[in-house]
XYZ file of C-alpha atoms in Angstrom:
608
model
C -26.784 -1.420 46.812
C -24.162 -3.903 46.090
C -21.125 -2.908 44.687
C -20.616 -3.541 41.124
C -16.726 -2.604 40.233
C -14.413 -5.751 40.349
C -11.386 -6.740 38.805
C -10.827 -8.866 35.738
C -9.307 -12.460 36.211
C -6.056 -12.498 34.366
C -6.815 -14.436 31.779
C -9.506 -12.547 30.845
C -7.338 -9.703 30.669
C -4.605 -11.250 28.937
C -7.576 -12.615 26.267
C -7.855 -8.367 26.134
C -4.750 -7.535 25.664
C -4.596 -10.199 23.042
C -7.064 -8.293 20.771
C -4.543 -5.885 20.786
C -1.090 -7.653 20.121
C -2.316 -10.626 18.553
C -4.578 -9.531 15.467
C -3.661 -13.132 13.069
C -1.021 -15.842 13.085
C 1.688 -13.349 11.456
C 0.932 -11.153 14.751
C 2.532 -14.045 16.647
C 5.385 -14.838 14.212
C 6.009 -10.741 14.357
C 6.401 -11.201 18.586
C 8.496 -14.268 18.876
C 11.312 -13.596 16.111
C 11.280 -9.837 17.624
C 12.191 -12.075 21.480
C 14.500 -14.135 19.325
C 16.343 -11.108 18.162
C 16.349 -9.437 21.445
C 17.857 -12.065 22.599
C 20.809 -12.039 20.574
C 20.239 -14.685 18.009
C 22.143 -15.303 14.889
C 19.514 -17.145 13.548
C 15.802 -17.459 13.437
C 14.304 -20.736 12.163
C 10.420 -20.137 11.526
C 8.387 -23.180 11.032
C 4.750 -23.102 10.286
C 1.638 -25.001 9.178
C -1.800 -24.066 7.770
C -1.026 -20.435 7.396
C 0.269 -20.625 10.759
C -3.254 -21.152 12.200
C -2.486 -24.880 13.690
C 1.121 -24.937 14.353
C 3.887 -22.221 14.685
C 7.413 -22.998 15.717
C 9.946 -20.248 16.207
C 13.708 -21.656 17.593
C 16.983 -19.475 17.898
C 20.088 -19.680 19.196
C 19.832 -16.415 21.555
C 20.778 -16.219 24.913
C 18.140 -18.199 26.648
C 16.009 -18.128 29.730
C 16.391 -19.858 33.216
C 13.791 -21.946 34.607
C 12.481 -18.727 36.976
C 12.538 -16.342 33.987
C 10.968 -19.265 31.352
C 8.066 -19.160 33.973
C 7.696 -15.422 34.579
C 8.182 -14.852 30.896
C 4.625 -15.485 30.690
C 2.875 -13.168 33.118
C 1.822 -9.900 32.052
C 3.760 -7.132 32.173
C 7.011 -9.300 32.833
C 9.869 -7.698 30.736
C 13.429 -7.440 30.846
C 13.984 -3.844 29.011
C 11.888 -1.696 31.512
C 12.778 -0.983 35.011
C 11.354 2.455 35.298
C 9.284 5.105 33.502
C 12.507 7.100 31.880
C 13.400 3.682 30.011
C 10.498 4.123 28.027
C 12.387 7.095 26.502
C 15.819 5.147 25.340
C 14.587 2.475 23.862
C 16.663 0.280 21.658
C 14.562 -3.265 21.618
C 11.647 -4.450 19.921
C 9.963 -5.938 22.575
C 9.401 -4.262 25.680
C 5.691 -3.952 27.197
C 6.045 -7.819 28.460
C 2.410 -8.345 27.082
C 3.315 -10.623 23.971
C 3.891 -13.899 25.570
C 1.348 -13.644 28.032
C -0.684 -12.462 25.130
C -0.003 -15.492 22.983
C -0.274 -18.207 26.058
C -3.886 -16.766 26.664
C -5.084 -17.833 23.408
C -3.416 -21.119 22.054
C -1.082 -23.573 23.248
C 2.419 -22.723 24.031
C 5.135 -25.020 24.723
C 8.615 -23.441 25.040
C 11.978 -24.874 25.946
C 15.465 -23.144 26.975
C 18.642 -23.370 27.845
C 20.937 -20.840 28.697
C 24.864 -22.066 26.686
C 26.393 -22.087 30.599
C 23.551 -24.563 31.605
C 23.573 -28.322 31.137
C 19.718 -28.389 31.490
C 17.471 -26.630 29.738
C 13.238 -25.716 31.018
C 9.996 -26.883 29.197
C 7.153 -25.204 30.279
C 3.753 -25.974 28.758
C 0.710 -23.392 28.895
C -3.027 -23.850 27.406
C -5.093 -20.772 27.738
C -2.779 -19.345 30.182
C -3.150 -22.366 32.541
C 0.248 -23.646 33.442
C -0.041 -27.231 32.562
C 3.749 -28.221 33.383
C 6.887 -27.187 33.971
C 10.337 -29.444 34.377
C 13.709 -30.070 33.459
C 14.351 -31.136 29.969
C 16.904 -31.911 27.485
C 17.556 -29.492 24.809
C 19.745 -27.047 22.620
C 21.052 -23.619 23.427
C 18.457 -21.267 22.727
C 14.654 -21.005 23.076
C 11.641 -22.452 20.972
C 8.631 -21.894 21.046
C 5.884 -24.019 19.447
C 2.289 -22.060 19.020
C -0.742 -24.860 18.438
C -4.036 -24.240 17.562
C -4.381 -20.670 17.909
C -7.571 -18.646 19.260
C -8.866 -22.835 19.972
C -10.266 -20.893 23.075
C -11.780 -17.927 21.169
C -13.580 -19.257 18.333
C -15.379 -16.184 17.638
C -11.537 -14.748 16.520
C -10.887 -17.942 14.478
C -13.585 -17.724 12.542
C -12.247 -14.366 11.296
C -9.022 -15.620 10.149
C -8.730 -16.000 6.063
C -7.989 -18.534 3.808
C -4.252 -20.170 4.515
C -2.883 -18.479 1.769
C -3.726 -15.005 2.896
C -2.343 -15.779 6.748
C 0.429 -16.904 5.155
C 1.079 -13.696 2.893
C 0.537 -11.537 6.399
C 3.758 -13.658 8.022
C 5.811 -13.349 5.431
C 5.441 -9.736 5.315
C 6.199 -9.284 8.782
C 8.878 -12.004 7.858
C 10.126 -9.551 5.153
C 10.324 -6.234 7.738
C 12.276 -8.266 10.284
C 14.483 -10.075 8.012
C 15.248 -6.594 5.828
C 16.220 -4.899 9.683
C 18.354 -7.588 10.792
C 20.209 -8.323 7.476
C 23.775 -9.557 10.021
C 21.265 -12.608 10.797
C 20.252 -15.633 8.854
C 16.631 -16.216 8.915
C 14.921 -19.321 7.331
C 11.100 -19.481 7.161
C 9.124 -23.107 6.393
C 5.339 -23.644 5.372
C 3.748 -26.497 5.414
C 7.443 -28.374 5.637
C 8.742 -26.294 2.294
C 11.110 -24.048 2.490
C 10.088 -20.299 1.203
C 12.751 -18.122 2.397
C 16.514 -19.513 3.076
C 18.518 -16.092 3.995
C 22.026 -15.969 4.857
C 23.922 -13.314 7.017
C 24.593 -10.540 4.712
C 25.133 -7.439 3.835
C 21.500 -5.437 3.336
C 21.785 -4.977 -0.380
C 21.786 -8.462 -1.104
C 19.174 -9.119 1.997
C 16.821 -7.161 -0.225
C 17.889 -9.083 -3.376
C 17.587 -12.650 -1.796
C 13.974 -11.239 -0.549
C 12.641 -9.520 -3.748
C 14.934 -11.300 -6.447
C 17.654 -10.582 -8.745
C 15.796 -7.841 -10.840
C 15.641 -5.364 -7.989
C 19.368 -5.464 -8.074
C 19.940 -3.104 -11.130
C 16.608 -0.856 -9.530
C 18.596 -0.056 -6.683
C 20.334 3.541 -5.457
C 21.924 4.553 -2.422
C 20.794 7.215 -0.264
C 22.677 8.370 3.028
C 22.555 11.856 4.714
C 23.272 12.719 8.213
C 22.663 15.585 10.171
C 22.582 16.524 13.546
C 18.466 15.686 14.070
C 18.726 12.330 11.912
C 21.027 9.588 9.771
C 19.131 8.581 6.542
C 21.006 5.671 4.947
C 19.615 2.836 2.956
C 18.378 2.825 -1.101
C 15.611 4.076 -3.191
C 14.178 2.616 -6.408
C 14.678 3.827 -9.507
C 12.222 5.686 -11.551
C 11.819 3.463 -14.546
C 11.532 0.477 -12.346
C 8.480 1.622 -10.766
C 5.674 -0.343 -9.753
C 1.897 -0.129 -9.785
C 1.235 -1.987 -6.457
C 2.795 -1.203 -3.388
C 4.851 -3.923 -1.314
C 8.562 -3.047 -1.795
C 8.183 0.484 0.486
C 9.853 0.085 3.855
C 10.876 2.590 6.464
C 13.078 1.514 9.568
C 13.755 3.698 12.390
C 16.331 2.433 14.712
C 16.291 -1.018 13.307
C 12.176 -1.102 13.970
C 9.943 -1.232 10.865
C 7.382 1.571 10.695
C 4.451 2.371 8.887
C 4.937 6.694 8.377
C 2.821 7.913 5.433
C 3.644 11.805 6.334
C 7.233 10.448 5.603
C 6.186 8.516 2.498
C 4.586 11.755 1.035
C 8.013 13.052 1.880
C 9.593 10.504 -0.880
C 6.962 11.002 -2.833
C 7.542 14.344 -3.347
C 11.040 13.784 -4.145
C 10.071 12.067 -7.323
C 7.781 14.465 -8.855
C 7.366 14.501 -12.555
C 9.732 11.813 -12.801
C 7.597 8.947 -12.319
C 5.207 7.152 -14.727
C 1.730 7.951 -14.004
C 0.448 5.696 -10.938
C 3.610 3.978 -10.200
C 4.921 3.880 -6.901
C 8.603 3.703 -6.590
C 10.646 1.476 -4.110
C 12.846 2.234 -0.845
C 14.128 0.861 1.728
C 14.858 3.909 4.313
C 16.950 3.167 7.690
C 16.362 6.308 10.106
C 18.651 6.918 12.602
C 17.653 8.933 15.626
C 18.162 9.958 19.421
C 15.650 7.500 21.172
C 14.353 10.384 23.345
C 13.363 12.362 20.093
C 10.974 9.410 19.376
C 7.704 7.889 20.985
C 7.070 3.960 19.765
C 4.819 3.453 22.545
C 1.949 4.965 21.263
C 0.098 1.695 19.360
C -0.077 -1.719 20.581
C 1.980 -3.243 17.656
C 4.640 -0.493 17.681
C 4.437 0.053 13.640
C 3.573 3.628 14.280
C 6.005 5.897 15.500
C 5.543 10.025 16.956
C 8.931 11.706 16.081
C 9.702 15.185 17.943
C 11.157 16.790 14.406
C 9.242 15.560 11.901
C 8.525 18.478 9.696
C 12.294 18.781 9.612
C 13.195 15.183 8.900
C 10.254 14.927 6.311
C 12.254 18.381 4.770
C 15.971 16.065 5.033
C 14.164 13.273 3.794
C 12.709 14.951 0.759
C 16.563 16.554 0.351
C 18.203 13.242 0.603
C 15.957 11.431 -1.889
C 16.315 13.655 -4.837
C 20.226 14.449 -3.783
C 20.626 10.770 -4.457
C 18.337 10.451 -7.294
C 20.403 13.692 -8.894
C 23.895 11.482 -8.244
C 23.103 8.891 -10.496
C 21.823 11.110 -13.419
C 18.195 10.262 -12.739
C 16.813 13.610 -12.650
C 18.185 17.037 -13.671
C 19.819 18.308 -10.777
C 22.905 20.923 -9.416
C 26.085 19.374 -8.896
C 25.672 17.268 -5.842
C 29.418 16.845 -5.437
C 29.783 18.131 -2.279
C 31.882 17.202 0.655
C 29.015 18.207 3.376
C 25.905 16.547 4.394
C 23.086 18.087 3.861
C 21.746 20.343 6.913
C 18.273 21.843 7.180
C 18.292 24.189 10.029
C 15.718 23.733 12.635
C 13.661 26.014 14.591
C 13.367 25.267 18.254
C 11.194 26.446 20.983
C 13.634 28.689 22.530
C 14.368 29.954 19.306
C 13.165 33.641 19.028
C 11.229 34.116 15.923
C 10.676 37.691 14.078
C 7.718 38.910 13.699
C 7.045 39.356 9.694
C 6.713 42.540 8.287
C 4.597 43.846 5.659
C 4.202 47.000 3.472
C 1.147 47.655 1.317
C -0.165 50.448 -0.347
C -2.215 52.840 2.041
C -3.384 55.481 -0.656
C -4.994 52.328 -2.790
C -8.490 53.076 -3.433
C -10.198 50.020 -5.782
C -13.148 52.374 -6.638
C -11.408 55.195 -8.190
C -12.299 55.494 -11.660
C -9.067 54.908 -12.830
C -9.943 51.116 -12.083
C -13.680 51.380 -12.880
C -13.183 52.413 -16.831
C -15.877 50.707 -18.812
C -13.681 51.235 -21.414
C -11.660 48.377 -20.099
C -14.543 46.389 -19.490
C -15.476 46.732 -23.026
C -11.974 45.130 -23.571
C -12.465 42.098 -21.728
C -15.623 41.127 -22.757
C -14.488 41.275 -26.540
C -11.654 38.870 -25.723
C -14.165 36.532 -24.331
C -15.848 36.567 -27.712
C -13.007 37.046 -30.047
C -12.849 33.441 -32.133
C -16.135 31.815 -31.559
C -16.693 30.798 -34.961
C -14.133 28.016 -33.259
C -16.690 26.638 -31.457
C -17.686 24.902 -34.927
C -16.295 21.901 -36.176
C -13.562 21.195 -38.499
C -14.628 18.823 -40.602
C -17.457 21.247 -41.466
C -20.227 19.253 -39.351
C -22.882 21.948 -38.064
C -23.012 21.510 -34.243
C -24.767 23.663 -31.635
C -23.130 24.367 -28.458
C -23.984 24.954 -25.821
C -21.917 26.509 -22.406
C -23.664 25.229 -18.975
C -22.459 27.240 -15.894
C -21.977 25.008 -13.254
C -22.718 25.990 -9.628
C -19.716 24.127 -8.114
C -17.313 26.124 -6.162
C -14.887 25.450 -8.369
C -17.015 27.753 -11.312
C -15.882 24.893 -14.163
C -17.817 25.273 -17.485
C -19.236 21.956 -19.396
C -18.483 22.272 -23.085
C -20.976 20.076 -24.777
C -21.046 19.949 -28.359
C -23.776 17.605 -29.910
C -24.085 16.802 -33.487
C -27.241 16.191 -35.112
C -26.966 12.748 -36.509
C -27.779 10.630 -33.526
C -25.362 7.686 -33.705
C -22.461 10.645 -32.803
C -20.976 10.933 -29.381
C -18.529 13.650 -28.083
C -15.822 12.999 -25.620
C -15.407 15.007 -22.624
C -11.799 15.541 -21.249
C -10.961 12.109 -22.550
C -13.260 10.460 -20.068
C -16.804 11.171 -20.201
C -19.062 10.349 -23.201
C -22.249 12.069 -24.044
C -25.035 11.699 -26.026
C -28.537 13.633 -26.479
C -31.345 11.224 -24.839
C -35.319 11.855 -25.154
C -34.963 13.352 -21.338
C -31.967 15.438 -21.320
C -28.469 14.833 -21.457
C -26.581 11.374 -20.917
C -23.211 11.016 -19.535
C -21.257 7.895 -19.459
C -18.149 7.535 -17.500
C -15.363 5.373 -20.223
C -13.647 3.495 -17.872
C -15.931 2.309 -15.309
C -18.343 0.924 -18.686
C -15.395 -0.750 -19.963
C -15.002 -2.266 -16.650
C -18.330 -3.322 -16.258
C -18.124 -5.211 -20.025
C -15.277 -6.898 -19.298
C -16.599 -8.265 -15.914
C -19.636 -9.942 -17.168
C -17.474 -11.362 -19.906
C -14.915 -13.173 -17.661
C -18.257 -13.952 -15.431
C -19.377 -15.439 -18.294
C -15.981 -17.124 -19.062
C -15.963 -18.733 -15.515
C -19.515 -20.327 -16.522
C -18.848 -21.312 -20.170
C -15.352 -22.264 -19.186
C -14.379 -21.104 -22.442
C -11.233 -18.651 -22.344
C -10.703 -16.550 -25.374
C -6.908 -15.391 -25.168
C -4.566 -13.830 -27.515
C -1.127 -14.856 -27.047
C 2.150 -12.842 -27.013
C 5.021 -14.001 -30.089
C 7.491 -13.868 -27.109
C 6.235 -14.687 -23.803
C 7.490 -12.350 -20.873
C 9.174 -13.608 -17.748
C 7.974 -11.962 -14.525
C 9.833 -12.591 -11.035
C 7.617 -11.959 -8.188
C 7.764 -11.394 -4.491
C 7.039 -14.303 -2.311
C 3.368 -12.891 -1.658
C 2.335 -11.775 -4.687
C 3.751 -15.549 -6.181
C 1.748 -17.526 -3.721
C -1.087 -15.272 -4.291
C -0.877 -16.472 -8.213
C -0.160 -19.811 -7.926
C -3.381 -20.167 -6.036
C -6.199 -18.978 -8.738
C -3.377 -20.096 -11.236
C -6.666 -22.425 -12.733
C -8.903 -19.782 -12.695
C -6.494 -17.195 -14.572
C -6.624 -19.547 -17.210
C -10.181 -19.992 -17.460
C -11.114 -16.181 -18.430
C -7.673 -16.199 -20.927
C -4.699 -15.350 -19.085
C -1.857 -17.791 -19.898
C 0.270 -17.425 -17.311
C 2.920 -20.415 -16.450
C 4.418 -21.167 -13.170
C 8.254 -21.272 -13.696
C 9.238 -21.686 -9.460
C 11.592 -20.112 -7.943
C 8.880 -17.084 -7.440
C 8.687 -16.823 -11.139
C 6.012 -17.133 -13.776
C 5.183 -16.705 -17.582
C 2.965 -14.713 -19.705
C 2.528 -16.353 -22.752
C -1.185 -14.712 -23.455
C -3.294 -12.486 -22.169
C -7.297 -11.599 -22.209
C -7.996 -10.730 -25.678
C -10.771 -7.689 -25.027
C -8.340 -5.890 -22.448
C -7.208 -2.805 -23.125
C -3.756 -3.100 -21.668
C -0.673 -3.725 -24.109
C 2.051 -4.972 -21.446
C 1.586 -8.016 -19.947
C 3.005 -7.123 -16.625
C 1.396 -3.551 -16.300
C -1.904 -5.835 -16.354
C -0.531 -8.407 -13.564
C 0.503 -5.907 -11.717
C -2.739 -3.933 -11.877
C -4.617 -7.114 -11.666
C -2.726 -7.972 -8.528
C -2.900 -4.701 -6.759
C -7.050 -4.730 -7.275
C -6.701 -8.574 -6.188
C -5.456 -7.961 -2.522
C -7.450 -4.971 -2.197
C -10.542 -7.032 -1.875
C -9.050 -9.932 -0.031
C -10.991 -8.566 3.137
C -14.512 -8.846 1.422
C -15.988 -12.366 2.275
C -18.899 -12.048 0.854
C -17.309 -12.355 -2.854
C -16.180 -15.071 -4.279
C -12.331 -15.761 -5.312
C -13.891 -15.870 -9.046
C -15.676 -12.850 -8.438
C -12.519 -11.076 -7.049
C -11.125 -12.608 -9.882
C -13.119 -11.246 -12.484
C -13.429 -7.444 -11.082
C -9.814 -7.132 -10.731
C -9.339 -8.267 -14.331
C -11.917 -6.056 -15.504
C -10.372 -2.827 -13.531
C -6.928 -4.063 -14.808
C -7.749 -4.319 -18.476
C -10.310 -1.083 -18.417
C -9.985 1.654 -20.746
C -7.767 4.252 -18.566
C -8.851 7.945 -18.565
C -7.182 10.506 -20.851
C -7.539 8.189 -23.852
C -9.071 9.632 -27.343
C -11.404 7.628 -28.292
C -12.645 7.409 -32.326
C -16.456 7.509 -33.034
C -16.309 3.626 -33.933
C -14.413 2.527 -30.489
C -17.238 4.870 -28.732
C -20.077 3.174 -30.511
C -19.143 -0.160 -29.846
C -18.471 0.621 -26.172
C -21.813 2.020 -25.463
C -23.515 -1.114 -27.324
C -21.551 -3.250 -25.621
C -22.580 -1.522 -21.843
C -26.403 -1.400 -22.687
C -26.150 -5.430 -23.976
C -24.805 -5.910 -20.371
C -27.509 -7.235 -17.576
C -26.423 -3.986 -15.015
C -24.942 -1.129 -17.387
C -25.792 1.547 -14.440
C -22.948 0.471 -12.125
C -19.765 -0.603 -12.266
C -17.959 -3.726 -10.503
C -17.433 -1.745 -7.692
C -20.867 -0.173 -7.448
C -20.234 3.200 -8.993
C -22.378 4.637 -11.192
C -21.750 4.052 -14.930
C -24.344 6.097 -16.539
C -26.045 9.630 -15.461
C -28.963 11.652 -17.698
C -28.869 15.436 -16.346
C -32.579 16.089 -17.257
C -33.823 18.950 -19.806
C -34.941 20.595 -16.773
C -32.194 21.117 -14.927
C -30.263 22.038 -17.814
C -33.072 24.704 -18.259
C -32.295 25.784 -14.931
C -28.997 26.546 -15.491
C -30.040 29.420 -17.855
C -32.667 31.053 -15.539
């Protein structure tokens, strides 16, 4: 039997390896400005085209490469920053694997050129599919850049996956945004489709996060900084009146390295409990500081997520440091944080000797002595339950029956259901379900998701009438965006207008409200765009919908009814109308059930 084990050809390996580095065009942007930095630059120019798809361009001012390493920069596993296994534990780069340009060269076509300051000459080396196609003396600044064409033109099943320009786009200048936000000493300038969208000097990080987010954030910002001997926390949080309803301005840093670390973000979370409007999310931008042999950042291909040896103790400094600096500035009720020390959490080691807990109880206790057995007391308890139920009628003097349906969940909750006789009356459950006596039982309509499925085939409608119904504000509100969120807007600009919502581009990442959807529900402008917005990119991955479609379920979700709203008879009656006049009143948007009848049977059941 021949033998059927045999090893890959490198390209085919580095076309692997690709599928884990390079995911998108911002993957590649994320790779090169990382070498650029490395290599000591004190600026990053970032050029690209089409999203990045056809043409990337990164070019620094670093420390260069000879002609030997420009070459060997390309095979796999070629690095710099590793020369044996224990330097995996002290690391202080971003790149490191040597897997990124070999990577890259496997999948587009690379052309890079650099010069080391000391040399007179610089090296061009050109690669297509990692193929070396050239390689020769050439002519050129101090530095390295590299220029990225056509990328996956080998792989077409990846391109096809890519999204619109727009969204590739939005992907690079987050990654853009993480770098930039780490390396605040460097000036960074990024260029799409030859227009300039970020132009950031060397500064100081505070204003690196202004000239990034805009001027507002400014007066949002607070500083937090703790050390101890596990970990430095420095950097600021957002405050709570300034928080938002879609995520993008949450960053943690370890070690000048962006990480993604939700344990940690539950951590900050916590820290602002009770203080925050209801689902807000506040900002932060959290530098960590810590021993690199306490920390593991090789355990993902992209090196976003990071193993830390102490994290239940940092997450316990982390929640300490937040609120110590949110109780500074008078945001929340605090003790007097005045204090010349850091604050230190002890930590419990493995050599640490732990005591073993003690516990006393009650050895003569005897739960079926009659002492606790008295149906006398029984008695007691069961009047209590039916002390006031005249209550259970209504106010107003309306006879209603009630009824009290067990439920079987393990939870024991009870279902109060009160129905009145006339039959256009509804009764609101916990300010979010409405029911309603049908011929077969019981129906149950969920507020919210009806409202949403109203408004949806009304801007569905809109889209085909192309007749907008707005009503517009006296005094229009000015909203500065994030680069992402701005280029997201000024791309279904047109079709924002067509379902009602006048909203003006003003540059400079800043837009107008000057009118709004007249049927939503929501009374600030930019608690709707930022709802809207949030629901927008949340279903950018769907291409099976329509941008209108997006369009019009976001809006819908945005402008919904929100639960834990009282609702009068009138509103209610109009609502439900409204749902059964619609073509699918069963389901919302988002394919959750609207409407649900709990039969006369299986009420009946609940009494056997």
């Amino acid at each position: 039997m021949p033998d059927i084990i045999h090893l890959l050809p490198d390209s085919v390996a580095n076309q692997i390896a690709a599928g884990e580095v390079i995911q998108r065009p911002a993957s590649v942007v994320k790779e090169l400005v990382e070498n650029s930095i490395d290599a000591g630059s004190t600026m990053v120019r970032v050029i690209t085209r089409d999203g990045g798809k056809t043409f990337i361009q990164v070019v620094d001012n670093g420390c260069g490469m000879s002609d030997t390493d420009a070459r060997l920069s390309f095979e796999r596993h070629a690095t710099s920053k590793i020369r044996e296994a224990g330097d995996l534990f002290a690391i202080r780069t971003l790149g490191f694997r040597g897997e990124a340009l070999a990577s890259v060269a496997s999948v587009a076509q690379v052309e890079v050129r650099t010069r080391k300051p000391e040399s007179d000459l610089g090296t061009e080396v050109i690669i297509a599919g990692s193929v070396v196609e050239s390689q020769e003396p050439v002519n050129c600044a101090a530095g390295t850049s590299f220029t990225i064409k056509n990328l996956f033109f080998n792989v077409p099943a990846r391109r096809k996956f890519l999204k619109t320009n727009n969204a590739e786009l939005k992907h690079i200048i987050y990654e853009f945004q993480r770098i930039a936000l780490a390396n605040p000493e460097v000036e960074f300038i990024l260029e799409h489709n030859d227009a300039e969208v970020y132009n950031l000097p060397r500064t100081n990080l505070k204003q690196r996060i202004v000239h990034l987010f805009g001027k507002a954030i400014n007066a949002n910002l607070t500083t937090i900084d703790t050390e101890t001997s596990i970990v430095r926390i420095s950097g600021f949080i957002g405050k709570p009146e300034y928080a938002r309803r879609t995520p993008g301005e949450q960053f943690f840093f370890v070690n000048n390295r962006f990480m993604k670390h939700p344990y940690f973000h539950r951590a900050v979370l916590s820290a602002y409990e009770k203080i925050l409007p209801p689902d807000t999310i506040p900002s932060y931008f959290i530098y960590l500081e810590a021993d690199p042999d306490t920390i593991d950042i090789n355990i993902h291909p992209t090196k976003t997520e990071i193993k830390f040896e102490n994290e239940l103790a940092i997450f316990q400094i982390l929640v300490a440091a937040t609120r110590e600096a949110l109780g500074k500035f008078n945001l929340v009720p605090s003790i007097d944080f005045d204090v010349e020390h850091a604050i230190e959490i002890p930590v419990i080691r493995p050599e640490n000797q732990v005591p073993v807990p003690q516990i006393s109880y009650n050895r003569n206790y005897n739960p079926f002595d009659e002492e606790y057995r008295s149906p006398g007391k029984q008695r007691h308890r069961e009047n209590e339950n039916l002390e006031h139920w005249e209550k259970l009628y209504s106010n107003e003097g309306i006879p209603i029956k009630s009824a009290l349906i067990s439920s079987e969940l393990p939870e024991q909750q009870s279902l109060s259901i009160e129905h009145n006789r006339q039959p256009d009356s509804f009764v609101q459950l916990k300010n979010r379900y409405i029911l309603t006596p049908v011929k077969s039982g019981l129906m149950m309509i969920d507020q919210r998701r009806a409202h949403e499925r109203i408004l949806y085939e009304h801007y569905i409608r809109s889209f085909a009438m192309n007749y907008p119904v707005a009503q517009h504000i006296l005094f229009p509100e000015t909203i500065e965006l994030d680069q992402a969120d701005y280029l997201i807007l000024r791309e279904i600009i047109d079709d924002l207008h067509t379902i009602g919502m006048d909203i003006r581009d003003f540059g400079s990442n800043t837009v107008v409200i000057a009118g709004y959807p007249a049927d939503n529900h929501k009374e600030s402008p930019r608690e709707l765009l930022e709802v809207f917005l949030e629901n927008y990119k949340s279903t950018e991955g769907d291409i099976k919908v329509s941008v209108r479609d997006r369009i019009a379920r976001s809006m819908a979700i945005a402008g919904a009814i929100n639960y834990g709203e009282t609702l009068s008879q009138p509103v209610i009656q109009e609502l439900i109308d409204n749902l059964f006049a619609c073509e699918s009143p069963g389901y919302s948007p988002s394919g959750k059930p609207v409407v649900v009848i709990l039969g006369v049977e299986e009420i009946e059941k609940k009494f056997k």
